[in-house]
mmCIF file of C-alpha atoms and ligand atoms in Angstrom:
data_model
loop_
_atom_site.group_PDB
_atom_site.id
_atom_site.type_symbol
_atom_site.label_atom_id
_atom_site.label_comp_id
_atom_site.label_asym_id
_atom_site.label_seq_id
_atom_site.Cartn_x
_atom_site.Cartn_y
_atom_site.Cartn_z
ATOM 1 C CA MET A 1 -5.596 -21.852 27.330
ATOM 2 C CA ASP A 2 -4.645 -25.509 27.054
ATOM 3 C CA PHE A 3 -6.636 -28.390 25.588
ATOM 4 C CA ILE A 4 -5.308 -30.968 28.081
ATOM 5 C CA ASN A 5 -3.508 -28.947 30.767
ATOM 6 C CA LEU A 6 -0.848 -31.541 31.722
ATOM 7 C CA LYS A 7 1.344 -28.810 33.138
ATOM 8 C CA LYS A 8 -1.220 -27.790 35.777
ATOM 9 C CA GLN A 9 -1.805 -31.379 36.689
ATOM 10 C CA TYR A 10 1.970 -31.908 37.088
ATOM 11 C CA GLN A 11 2.143 -29.000 39.494
ATOM 12 C CA VAL A 12 -0.310 -30.776 41.754
ATOM 13 C CA ILE A 13 1.556 -34.138 41.824
ATOM 14 C CA SER A 14 5.107 -33.056 41.074
ATOM 15 C CA GLU A 15 6.578 -33.463 44.640
ATOM 16 C CA ASN A 16 5.641 -37.162 44.850
ATOM 17 C CA VAL A 17 6.287 -37.932 41.200
ATOM 18 C CA ASN A 18 9.782 -36.455 41.324
ATOM 19 C CA LYS A 19 10.607 -38.308 44.509
ATOM 20 C CA ASP A 20 9.384 -41.631 43.068
ATOM 21 C CA ILE A 21 11.244 -41.127 39.751
ATOM 22 C CA LEU A 22 14.487 -40.329 41.591
ATOM 23 C CA ASN A 23 14.091 -43.395 43.693
ATOM 24 C CA ILE A 24 13.722 -45.584 40.587
ATOM 25 C CA LEU A 25 16.772 -43.954 39.024
ATOM 26 C CA ASP A 26 18.659 -44.778 42.200
ATOM 27 C CA ARG A 27 17.518 -48.413 42.017
ATOM 28 C CA CYS A 28 18.080 -48.754 38.247
ATOM 29 C CA ASP A 29 15.004 -50.924 38.117
ATOM 30 C CA PHE A 30 13.638 -49.548 34.845
ATOM 31 C CA VAL A 31 11.463 -52.169 33.187
ATOM 32 C CA LEU A 32 8.700 -54.277 34.901
ATOM 33 C CA GLY A 33 9.908 -53.097 38.322
ATOM 34 C CA GLU A 34 7.989 -53.500 41.533
ATOM 35 C CA GLU A 35 5.817 -50.422 40.878
ATOM 36 C CA VAL A 36 4.502 -52.095 37.714
ATOM 37 C CA PHE A 37 3.112 -54.998 39.670
ATOM 38 C CA GLU A 38 1.723 -52.771 42.386
ATOM 39 C CA LEU A 39 0.035 -50.727 39.644
ATOM 40 C CA GLU A 40 -1.494 -53.876 38.082
ATOM 41 C CA LYS A 41 -2.986 -54.792 41.450
ATOM 42 C CA CYS A 42 -4.386 -51.294 41.963
ATOM 43 C CA LEU A 43 -5.843 -51.100 38.433
ATOM 44 C CA ALA A 44 -7.489 -54.545 38.633
ATOM 45 C CA SER A 45 -9.092 -53.697 41.932
ATOM 46 C CA TYR A 46 -10.186 -50.205 40.585
ATOM 47 C CA VAL A 47 -11.857 -51.854 37.585
ATOM 48 C CA GLY A 48 -13.221 -54.843 39.550
ATOM 49 C CA VAL A 49 -11.589 -57.656 37.595
ATOM 50 C CA SER A 50 -9.092 -60.275 38.687
ATOM 51 C CA GLU A 51 -6.373 -59.790 36.073
ATOM 52 C CA CYS A 52 -4.532 -56.708 34.806
ATOM 53 C CA ILE A 53 -1.561 -56.888 32.479
ATOM 54 C CA THR A 54 0.202 -53.623 31.715
ATOM 55 C CA CYS A 55 2.034 -53.182 28.395
ATOM 56 C CA ALA A 56 3.784 -50.608 26.265
ATOM 57 C CA SER A 57 0.787 -48.843 24.676
ATOM 58 C CA GLY A 58 -3.016 -48.867 24.146
ATOM 59 C CA THR A 59 -2.393 -50.243 20.730
ATOM 60 C CA ASP A 60 -0.492 -53.229 22.118
ATOM 61 C CA ALA A 61 -3.227 -53.676 24.705
ATOM 62 C CA LEU A 62 -5.518 -54.415 21.757
ATOM 63 C CA LEU A 63 -2.999 -56.329 19.704
ATOM 64 C CA ILE A 64 -1.886 -58.724 22.466
ATOM 65 C CA PRO A 65 -5.424 -60.049 23.122
ATOM 66 C CA LEU A 66 -5.949 -60.628 19.339
ATOM 67 C CA MET A 67 -2.693 -62.641 19.369
ATOM 68 C CA ALA A 68 -3.626 -64.511 22.525
ATOM 69 C CA TYR A 69 -6.994 -65.578 21.024
ATOM 70 C CA ASN A 70 -5.155 -66.615 17.851
ATOM 71 C CA ILE A 71 -7.164 -64.346 15.584
ATOM 72 C CA GLY A 72 -5.691 -63.983 12.146
ATOM 73 C CA LYS A 73 -5.995 -64.956 8.536
ATOM 74 C CA GLY A 74 -9.519 -65.655 7.305
ATOM 75 C CA ASP A 75 -11.125 -64.123 10.396
ATOM 76 C CA ALA A 76 -13.567 -61.262 10.525
ATOM 77 C CA VAL A 77 -13.378 -58.789 13.418
ATOM 78 C CA PHE A 78 -16.287 -56.372 13.680
ATOM 79 C CA THR A 79 -15.637 -52.826 14.902
ATOM 80 C CA THR A 80 -17.034 -49.280 14.717
ATOM 81 C CA ASN A 81 -16.429 -47.180 11.642
ATOM 82 C CA PHE A 82 -15.665 -44.139 13.853
ATOM 83 C CA SER A 83 -12.641 -44.249 16.132
ATOM 84 C CA TYR A 84 -8.926 -43.724 16.379
ATOM 85 C CA PHE A 85 -6.936 -45.627 13.742
ATOM 86 C CA ALA A 86 -5.306 -48.055 16.217
ATOM 87 C CA THR A 87 -8.676 -49.781 16.847
ATOM 88 C CA THR A 88 -8.671 -51.227 13.314
ATOM 89 C CA GLU A 89 -4.946 -51.217 12.684
ATOM 90 C CA VAL A 90 -4.455 -54.065 15.138
ATOM 91 C CA ILE A 91 -7.030 -56.201 13.284
ATOM 92 C CA SER A 92 -5.115 -55.806 10.053
ATOM 93 C CA LEU A 93 -1.752 -56.328 11.865
ATOM 94 C CA VAL A 94 -2.719 -59.848 12.837
ATOM 95 C CA GLY A 95 -3.929 -60.524 9.282
ATOM 96 C CA ALA A 96 -7.654 -60.571 10.059
ATOM 97 C CA HIS A 97 -10.285 -58.551 8.238
ATOM 98 C CA PRO A 98 -11.851 -55.475 9.944
ATOM 99 C CA ILE A 99 -15.592 -55.261 9.184
ATOM 100 C CA PHE A 100 -16.841 -51.733 9.920
ATOM 101 C CA VAL A 101 -20.139 -51.111 11.625
ATOM 102 C CA ASP A 102 -22.049 -47.801 11.406
ATOM 103 C CA ILE A 103 -22.666 -45.867 14.648
ATOM 104 C CA GLU A 104 -25.522 -44.625 16.743
ATOM 105 C CA GLU A 105 -25.855 -40.815 16.202
ATOM 106 C CA ASP A 106 -26.543 -40.208 19.902
ATOM 107 C CA SER A 107 -23.602 -41.947 21.484
ATOM 108 C CA PHE A 108 -21.162 -42.089 18.490
ATOM 109 C CA ASN A 109 -20.608 -45.740 19.423
ATOM 110 C CA LEU A 110 -21.217 -48.779 17.262
ATOM 111 C CA ASP A 111 -24.874 -49.552 16.660
ATOM 112 C CA PRO A 112 -25.879 -53.019 17.934
ATOM 113 C CA THR A 113 -28.559 -53.423 15.245
ATOM 114 C CA ASN A 114 -26.017 -52.676 12.467
ATOM 115 C CA LEU A 115 -23.537 -55.002 14.233
ATOM 116 C CA GLU A 116 -25.898 -57.920 13.941
ATOM 117 C CA LYS A 117 -26.625 -57.020 10.261
ATOM 118 C CA GLU A 118 -22.892 -57.053 9.433
ATOM 119 C CA ILE A 119 -22.354 -60.403 11.215
ATOM 120 C CA VAL A 120 -25.233 -62.023 9.340
ATOM 121 C CA LYS A 121 -23.921 -60.596 6.042
ATOM 122 C CA ILE A 122 -20.463 -62.059 6.616
ATOM 123 C CA LEU A 123 -21.930 -65.471 7.662
ATOM 124 C CA ASN A 124 -24.085 -65.502 4.481
ATOM 125 C CA GLU A 125 -21.147 -64.599 2.257
ATOM 126 C CA GLY A 126 -19.177 -67.445 3.725
ATOM 127 C CA ASN A 127 -15.694 -66.125 2.942
ATOM 128 C CA LEU A 128 -14.615 -65.045 6.415
ATOM 129 C CA LEU A 129 -15.088 -66.617 9.822
ATOM 130 C CA PRO A 130 -16.608 -64.172 12.352
ATOM 131 C CA LYS A 131 -14.318 -64.276 15.412
ATOM 132 C CA ALA A 132 -14.490 -61.106 17.499
ATOM 133 C CA ILE A 133 -15.988 -57.705 18.125
ATOM 134 C CA ILE A 134 -13.959 -54.672 19.155
ATOM 135 C CA ALA A 135 -16.375 -52.167 20.722
ATOM 136 C CA VAL A 136 -14.993 -48.726 21.407
ATOM 137 C CA ASP A 137 -16.138 -46.435 24.303
ATOM 138 C CA LEU A 138 -15.726 -43.287 22.198
ATOM 139 C CA PHE A 139 -14.852 -40.012 23.995
ATOM 140 C CA GLY A 140 -15.295 -41.736 27.359
ATOM 141 C CA GLN A 141 -18.784 -43.062 27.127
ATOM 142 C CA LEU A 142 -19.341 -46.839 27.308
ATOM 143 C CA ALA A 143 -20.781 -48.556 24.264
ATOM 144 C CA ASN A 144 -24.162 -50.337 24.630
ATOM 145 C CA TYR A 145 -22.806 -53.537 26.177
ATOM 146 C CA GLN A 146 -26.205 -54.752 27.311
ATOM 147 C CA LYS A 147 -26.998 -55.385 23.601
ATOM 148 C CA ILE A 148 -23.469 -56.012 22.336
ATOM 149 C CA GLN A 149 -22.756 -58.742 24.900
ATOM 150 C CA LYS A 150 -25.990 -60.568 23.847
ATOM 151 C CA ILE A 151 -24.953 -60.486 20.221
ATOM 152 C CA ALA A 152 -21.459 -61.652 21.022
ATOM 153 C CA LYS A 153 -22.956 -64.649 22.883
ATOM 154 C CA LYS A 154 -25.502 -65.437 20.135
ATOM 155 C CA TYR A 155 -22.790 -65.631 17.503
ATOM 156 C CA ASN A 156 -20.076 -67.045 19.739
ATOM 157 C CA LEU A 157 -17.760 -64.056 19.258
ATOM 158 C CA ILE A 158 -14.990 -62.815 21.514
ATOM 159 C CA LEU A 159 -15.876 -59.339 22.833
ATOM 160 C CA ILE A 160 -12.955 -56.937 23.150
ATOM 161 C CA GLU A 161 -13.571 -53.587 24.804
ATOM 162 C CA ASP A 162 -11.443 -50.734 23.482
ATOM 163 C CA ALA A 163 -11.490 -48.572 26.597
ATOM 164 C CA ALA A 164 -8.515 -46.438 25.584
ATOM 165 C CA GLN A 165 -10.715 -43.286 26.080
ATOM 166 C CA SER A 166 -12.983 -44.486 28.852
ATOM 167 C CA PHE A 167 -10.866 -45.482 31.812
ATOM 168 C CA GLY A 168 -12.849 -44.261 34.857
ATOM 169 C CA ALA A 169 -16.235 -44.379 33.143
ATOM 170 C CA SER A 170 -19.037 -46.635 34.376
ATOM 171 C CA HIS A 171 -22.478 -48.099 33.783
ATOM 172 C CA ASN A 172 -24.640 -48.546 36.900
ATOM 173 C CA ASN A 173 -21.386 -48.451 38.923
ATOM 174 C CA GLN A 174 -19.735 -51.173 36.820
ATOM 175 C CA LYS A 175 -16.404 -49.755 35.660
ATOM 176 C CA SER A 176 -15.048 -49.405 32.146
ATOM 177 C CA CYS A 177 -12.552 -52.150 31.244
ATOM 178 C CA SER A 178 -14.846 -54.837 32.678
ATOM 179 C CA PHE A 179 -17.289 -55.234 29.843
ATOM 180 C CA GLY A 180 -15.337 -57.274 27.356
ATOM 181 C CA ASP A 181 -14.163 -60.881 27.625
ATOM 182 C CA ILE A 182 -10.939 -58.834 27.523
ATOM 183 C CA SER A 183 -10.546 -55.063 27.649
ATOM 184 C CA ALA A 184 -7.808 -52.619 26.733
ATOM 185 C CA THR A 185 -6.916 -49.138 27.848
ATOM 186 C CA SER A 186 -4.246 -46.581 26.967
ATOM 187 C CA PHE A 187 -2.096 -44.379 29.229
ATOM 188 C CA TYR A 188 -1.022 -42.062 26.414
ATOM 189 C CA PRO A 189 -0.555 -38.688 28.092
ATOM 190 C CA SER A 190 -3.733 -37.130 26.762
ATOM 191 C CA LYS A 191 -6.046 -39.982 27.786
ATOM 192 C CA PRO A 192 -8.147 -39.619 30.970
ATOM 193 C CA LEU A 193 -5.460 -41.557 32.969
ATOM 194 C CA GLY A 194 -2.253 -40.755 31.192
ATOM 195 C CA CYS A 195 1.412 -41.394 31.988
ATOM 196 C CA TYR A 196 4.472 -39.409 30.796
ATOM 197 C CA GLY A 197 5.127 -41.508 27.712
ATOM 198 C CA ASP A 198 3.430 -44.507 26.171
ATOM 199 C CA GLY A 199 1.645 -47.195 28.205
ATOM 200 C CA GLY A 200 -1.411 -49.424 28.214
ATOM 201 C CA ALA A 201 -3.147 -52.170 30.106
ATOM 202 C CA ILE A 202 -5.225 -55.285 29.433
ATOM 203 C CA PHE A 203 -8.038 -56.433 31.788
ATOM 204 C CA THR A 204 -9.837 -59.772 32.047
ATOM 205 C CA ASN A 205 -11.317 -62.308 34.516
ATOM 206 C CA ASP A 206 -9.848 -65.190 32.450
ATOM 207 C CA LYS A 207 -6.650 -66.402 34.081
ATOM 208 C CA LYS A 208 -5.621 -68.561 31.137
ATOM 209 C CA ILE A 209 -5.847 -65.674 28.635
ATOM 210 C CA ALA A 210 -4.108 -63.454 31.113
ATOM 211 C CA GLU A 211 -1.155 -65.892 31.241
ATOM 212 C CA LEU A 212 -0.958 -65.952 27.454
ATOM 213 C CA CYS A 213 -0.946 -62.126 27.400
ATOM 214 C CA LYS A 214 1.813 -62.010 29.926
ATOM 215 C CA SER A 215 3.899 -64.408 27.823
ATOM 216 C CA ILE A 216 3.246 -62.443 24.605
ATOM 217 C CA ARG A 217 4.226 -59.210 26.423
ATOM 218 C CA VAL A 218 7.737 -60.655 26.779
ATOM 219 C CA HIS A 219 8.571 -62.270 23.404
ATOM 220 C CA GLY A 220 6.336 -65.301 23.988
ATOM 221 C CA GLN A 221 8.464 -66.278 26.928
ATOM 222 C CA GLY A 222 7.835 -69.623 28.743
ATOM 223 C CA ALA A 223 9.122 -70.938 32.012
ATOM 224 C CA ASP A 224 12.671 -70.777 30.614
ATOM 225 C CA LYS A 225 13.452 -67.217 29.609
ATOM 226 C CA TYR A 226 15.521 -68.307 26.586
ATOM 227 C CA ASP A 227 13.196 -71.020 25.354
ATOM 228 C CA ASN A 228 10.320 -69.096 23.818
ATOM 229 C CA ILE A 229 7.092 -71.074 23.424
ATOM 230 C CA ARG A 230 5.252 -68.710 21.108
ATOM 231 C CA ILE A 231 5.831 -65.550 19.038
ATOM 232 C CA GLY A 232 5.320 -62.385 21.032
ATOM 233 C CA LEU A 233 6.344 -58.796 21.321
ATOM 234 C CA ASN A 234 8.412 -56.490 23.461
ATOM 235 C CA SER A 235 5.654 -54.688 25.153
ATOM 236 C CA ARG A 236 6.592 -54.117 28.820
ATOM 237 C CA LEU A 237 5.703 -51.038 30.859
ATOM 238 C CA ASP A 238 8.503 -48.901 32.308
ATOM 239 C CA THR A 239 8.755 -48.705 36.094
ATOM 240 C CA ILE A 240 8.873 -44.885 35.956
ATOM 241 C CA GLN A 241 5.558 -44.825 34.051
ATOM 242 C CA ALA A 242 3.998 -47.105 36.591
ATOM 243 C CA ALA A 243 5.112 -44.865 39.428
ATOM 244 C CA ILE A 244 3.643 -41.853 37.663
ATOM 245 C CA LEU A 245 0.352 -43.705 37.118
ATOM 246 C CA LEU A 246 0.175 -44.701 40.787
ATOM 247 C CA ASN A 247 0.373 -41.078 41.751
ATOM 248 C CA LYS A 248 -2.181 -40.034 39.197
ATOM 249 C CA LEU A 249 -4.548 -42.762 40.244
ATOM 250 C CA LYS A 250 -4.797 -41.132 43.687
ATOM 251 C CA ILE A 251 -6.341 -37.951 42.260
ATOM 252 C CA PHE A 252 -8.205 -39.673 39.329
ATOM 253 C CA ASP A 253 -11.708 -39.982 40.789
ATOM 254 C CA LYS A 254 -11.580 -36.299 41.831
ATOM 255 C CA GLU A 255 -10.591 -35.428 38.286
ATOM 256 C CA ILE A 256 -13.385 -37.474 36.743
ATOM 257 C CA LYS A 257 -15.902 -35.653 38.992
ATOM 258 C CA ILE A 258 -14.591 -32.277 37.834
ATOM 259 C CA ARG A 259 -14.648 -33.318 34.201
ATOM 260 C CA ASN A 260 -18.306 -34.282 34.646
ATOM 261 C CA LYS A 261 -19.058 -30.934 36.287
ATOM 262 C CA ILE A 262 -17.427 -29.054 33.416
ATOM 263 C CA ALA A 263 -19.262 -31.163 30.846
ATOM 264 C CA ASN A 264 -22.593 -30.350 32.475
ATOM 265 C CA TYR A 265 -21.754 -26.691 32.657
ATOM 266 C CA TYR A 266 -20.809 -26.660 28.962
ATOM 267 C CA SER A 267 -23.998 -28.537 27.970
ATOM 268 C CA GLU A 268 -26.290 -26.367 30.045
ATOM 269 C CA HIS A 269 -25.046 -23.221 28.287
ATOM 270 C CA LEU A 270 -24.416 -24.517 24.790
ATOM 271 C CA LYS A 271 -27.569 -26.562 24.124
ATOM 272 C CA LYS A 272 -29.228 -23.440 22.695
ATOM 273 C CA TYR A 273 -26.699 -23.253 19.915
ATOM 274 C CA LEU A 274 -25.309 -26.756 19.299
ATOM 275 C CA ILE A 275 -26.155 -30.406 19.691
ATOM 276 C CA VAL A 276 -24.583 -31.316 23.037
ATOM 277 C CA PRO A 277 -23.393 -34.846 24.004
ATOM 278 C CA LYS A 278 -26.018 -37.347 25.087
ATOM 279 C CA ILE A 279 -25.096 -39.649 27.902
ATOM 280 C CA SER A 280 -27.237 -42.823 28.154
ATOM 281 C CA ASN A 281 -29.119 -43.718 31.354
ATOM 282 C CA GLY A 282 -26.840 -45.218 34.010
ATOM 283 C CA ASN A 283 -23.674 -44.097 32.200
ATOM 284 C CA ILE A 284 -20.963 -41.847 33.675
ATOM 285 C CA SER A 285 -18.492 -40.693 31.083
ATOM 286 C CA SER A 286 -14.829 -40.149 31.732
ATOM 287 C CA TRP A 287 -14.998 -37.254 29.164
ATOM 288 C CA ALA A 288 -11.830 -38.032 27.236
ATOM 289 C CA GLN A 289 -13.373 -35.554 24.861
ATOM 290 C CA TYR A 290 -16.330 -33.180 25.024
ATOM 291 C CA SER A 291 -17.695 -33.267 21.549
ATOM 292 C CA LEU A 292 -20.417 -31.127 19.976
ATOM 293 C CA LEU A 293 -22.275 -31.193 16.654
ATOM 294 C CA THR A 294 -23.124 -28.323 14.347
ATOM 295 C CA GLU A 295 -26.024 -28.421 11.850
ATOM 296 C CA SER A 296 -23.768 -28.275 8.796
ATOM 297 C CA ASN A 297 -20.165 -28.771 7.801
ATOM 298 C CA LYS A 298 -19.905 -25.132 6.729
ATOM 299 C CA GLU A 299 -21.133 -24.024 10.168
ATOM 300 C CA ARG A 300 -18.446 -26.216 11.831
ATOM 301 C CA GLU A 301 -15.677 -24.817 9.623
ATOM 302 C CA ASP A 302 -16.781 -21.248 10.366
ATOM 303 C CA LEU A 303 -17.155 -21.836 14.138
ATOM 304 C CA VAL A 304 -13.859 -23.653 14.529
ATOM 305 C CA LYS A 305 -12.054 -20.848 12.610
ATOM 306 C CA TYR A 306 -13.754 -18.237 14.829
ATOM 307 C CA LEU A 307 -12.820 -20.033 18.072
ATOM 308 C CA LYS A 308 -9.218 -20.519 16.992
ATOM 309 C CA GLU A 309 -9.026 -16.779 16.307
ATOM 310 C CA LYS A 310 -10.120 -16.326 19.949
ATOM 311 C CA ASP A 311 -7.186 -18.576 21.057
ATOM 312 C CA ILE A 312 -9.474 -21.430 22.030
ATOM 313 C CA PRO A 313 -7.898 -24.725 21.125
ATOM 314 C CA ILE A 314 -10.351 -26.948 19.185
ATOM 315 C CA ALA A 315 -9.863 -30.441 17.930
ATOM 316 C CA ILE A 316 -11.758 -32.600 15.426
ATOM 317 C CA PHE A 317 -12.073 -36.326 16.235
ATOM 318 C CA TYR A 318 -12.371 -37.733 13.627
ATOM 319 C CA LYS A 319 -12.362 -36.102 10.260
ATOM 320 C CA LYS A 320 -12.101 -39.378 8.424
ATOM 321 C CA ILE A 321 -14.155 -42.472 9.108
ATOM 322 C CA PHE A 322 -12.339 -45.832 8.790
ATOM 323 C CA SER A 323 -14.058 -46.787 5.567
ATOM 324 C CA GLU A 324 -12.605 -43.664 3.873
ATOM 325 C CA ILE A 325 -9.088 -43.869 5.250
ATOM 326 C CA SER A 326 -6.640 -44.588 2.376
ATOM 327 C CA VAL A 327 -5.688 -48.147 3.435
ATOM 328 C CA TYR A 328 -9.330 -49.225 3.873
ATOM 329 C CA LYS A 329 -10.974 -47.203 1.084
ATOM 330 C CA GLU A 330 -10.929 -49.790 -1.636
ATOM 331 C CA ASP A 331 -12.338 -52.580 0.478
ATOM 332 C CA ASN A 332 -15.270 -50.399 1.476
ATOM 333 C CA ALA A 333 -16.021 -48.638 -1.783
ATOM 334 C CA PHE A 334 -19.485 -50.042 -2.020
ATOM 335 C CA ASN A 335 -20.446 -49.874 1.668
ATOM 336 C CA ASN A 336 -22.693 -47.127 3.032
ATOM 337 C CA TYR A 337 -21.906 -45.578 6.426
ATOM 338 C CA ASP A 338 -24.329 -42.647 6.421
ATOM 339 C CA LYS A 339 -24.328 -41.992 10.157
ATOM 340 C CA SER A 340 -20.616 -42.048 10.853
ATOM 341 C CA LYS A 341 -20.058 -40.043 7.666
ATOM 342 C CA ASN A 342 -22.528 -37.437 8.773
ATOM 343 C CA ILE A 343 -21.113 -37.198 12.328
ATOM 344 C CA SER A 344 -17.566 -36.859 11.066
ATOM 345 C CA ASN A 345 -18.669 -33.767 9.067
ATOM 346 C CA LEU A 346 -20.326 -32.025 12.040
ATOM 347 C CA ILE A 347 -18.309 -32.935 15.137
ATOM 348 C CA PHE A 348 -15.682 -30.905 17.014
ATOM 349 C CA SER A 349 -14.274 -30.998 20.545
ATOM 350 C CA LEU A 350 -13.795 -28.255 23.155
ATOM 351 C CA PRO A 351 -10.930 -28.158 25.772
ATOM 352 C CA MET A 352 -11.638 -30.711 28.469
ATOM 353 C CA ASN A 353 -9.639 -31.428 31.562
ATOM 354 C CA ALA A 354 -9.946 -31.130 35.328
ATOM 355 C CA TYR A 355 -7.769 -28.009 35.420
ATOM 356 C CA LEU A 356 -9.885 -25.771 33.182
ATOM 357 C CA GLU A 357 -10.597 -22.658 35.230
ATOM 358 C CA GLN A 358 -14.071 -21.242 35.643
ATOM 359 C CA ASN A 359 -13.111 -18.101 33.725
ATOM 360 C CA GLU A 360 -11.780 -20.212 30.872
ATOM 361 C CA GLN A 361 -15.046 -22.202 30.688
ATOM 362 C CA ASP A 362 -16.975 -18.922 30.668
ATOM 363 C CA TYR A 363 -14.706 -17.438 27.958
ATOM 364 C CA ILE A 364 -15.333 -20.472 25.757
ATOM 365 C CA ILE A 365 -19.130 -20.329 26.259
ATOM 366 C CA GLU A 366 -19.250 -16.583 25.722
ATOM 367 C CA SER A 367 -17.192 -16.851 22.550
ATOM 368 C CA ILE A 368 -19.631 -19.480 21.147
ATOM 369 C CA GLU A 369 -22.559 -17.253 22.175
ATOM 370 C CA LYS A 370 -20.979 -14.326 20.334
ATOM 371 C CA PHE A 371 -20.549 -16.393 17.236
ATOM 372 C CA TYR A 372 -24.243 -17.244 17.121
ATOM 373 C CA LYS A 373 -25.319 -13.659 17.876
HETATM 374 C C1 LIG B 401 -5.499 -43.807 21.957
HETATM 375 C C2 LIG B 401 -6.339 -44.857 21.428
HETATM 376 C C3 LIG B 401 -5.790 -46.167 21.133
HETATM 377 C C4 LIG B 401 -4.310 -46.421 21.127
HETATM 378 O O1 LIG B 401 -3.689 -46.092 22.315
HETATM 379 P P1 LIG B 401 -2.057 -45.795 22.268
HETATM 380 O O2 LIG B 401 -1.682 -45.801 23.683
HETATM 381 O O3 LIG B 401 -1.954 -44.441 21.649
HETATM 382 O O4 LIG B 401 -1.404 -46.842 21.480
HETATM 383 C C5 LIG B 401 -6.666 -47.163 20.725
HETATM 384 N N1 LIG B 401 -8.000 -46.937 20.633
HETATM 385 C C6 LIG B 401 -8.502 -45.711 20.883
HETATM 386 C C7 LIG B 401 -10.009 -45.560 20.825
HETATM 387 C C8 LIG B 401 -7.739 -44.688 21.295
HETATM 388 O O5 LIG B 401 -8.269 -43.482 21.548
#
């Protein structure tokens, strides 16, 4: 059994992918080739925004906007305490201070009430200037943007959506990557829409910021290629990756539907034994991960060990909350993050992908039933 099943997916698309890769090899048009610009058009239209800028990774898709908005020294950027390291790493990379916000236990996403508390606290302390919020759509479910957008407006903060795990998700038919002033996704192979290497994309309706991001993507290039007008990065997308993504985009909606069907099937059968994921009204998740909660840490350790013995691949996202990761520990020694701490002790994820066979789903469910009987 496979956690992500990239091999089975490749079997479905291999004919076209191989043909397209060979064509690019023939053309020797390897970086920012025509497929990259075609992909940007398709992605922008899929998401429903005017601008899409592809780049070299999901991490860069977060970093480039921070650079474009000139966020840095002395600035506070508010983000969840429970996500993948890259979410906060980029804040530190530009020299700003990440301020961690505790989560909602139902959605695992940052809690708007706590967000406002942290903003007020930083304003009262007066040492840092609140500049931006990075909200994460963890495991594929959108954060509570109805509330987060209001808070961003009230305190005049830039809202960045970290949609690395949620491409394809939606709220009342509005698509992920359209909720921030600027939004970022990742095409790392295991993400809902993955390529065959590293890749990412930035989305916005702001043409000016989009132009800045395009310049930063290529070393801060201006009109003259060799007269750089700002400091940037090398963060271009390979043409081959773009061709792969164009092929995967064709089957993507079908895959999201199947992921949702599998998630419902899991939940229906597992809610007797475990706390199953809660999806808020109006939300459709892209199910980057299907994550469950046990009642205790000991129960999780025993269950995970049992399932691994049954050859079921299990992952734990995330064992460490940001405030307890070595590089951030000291700064957060006196902060309390009860909810994220609690969730990180109880959570684990089951195999989730559109190629998980019915008998595999049943085997996983039966194994969990056996553990509890
Ligand atoms: C994967 C991920 C990233 C980083 O994406 P890469 O393409 O691996 O650089 C950022 N944020 C979150 C929430 C992620 O899951």
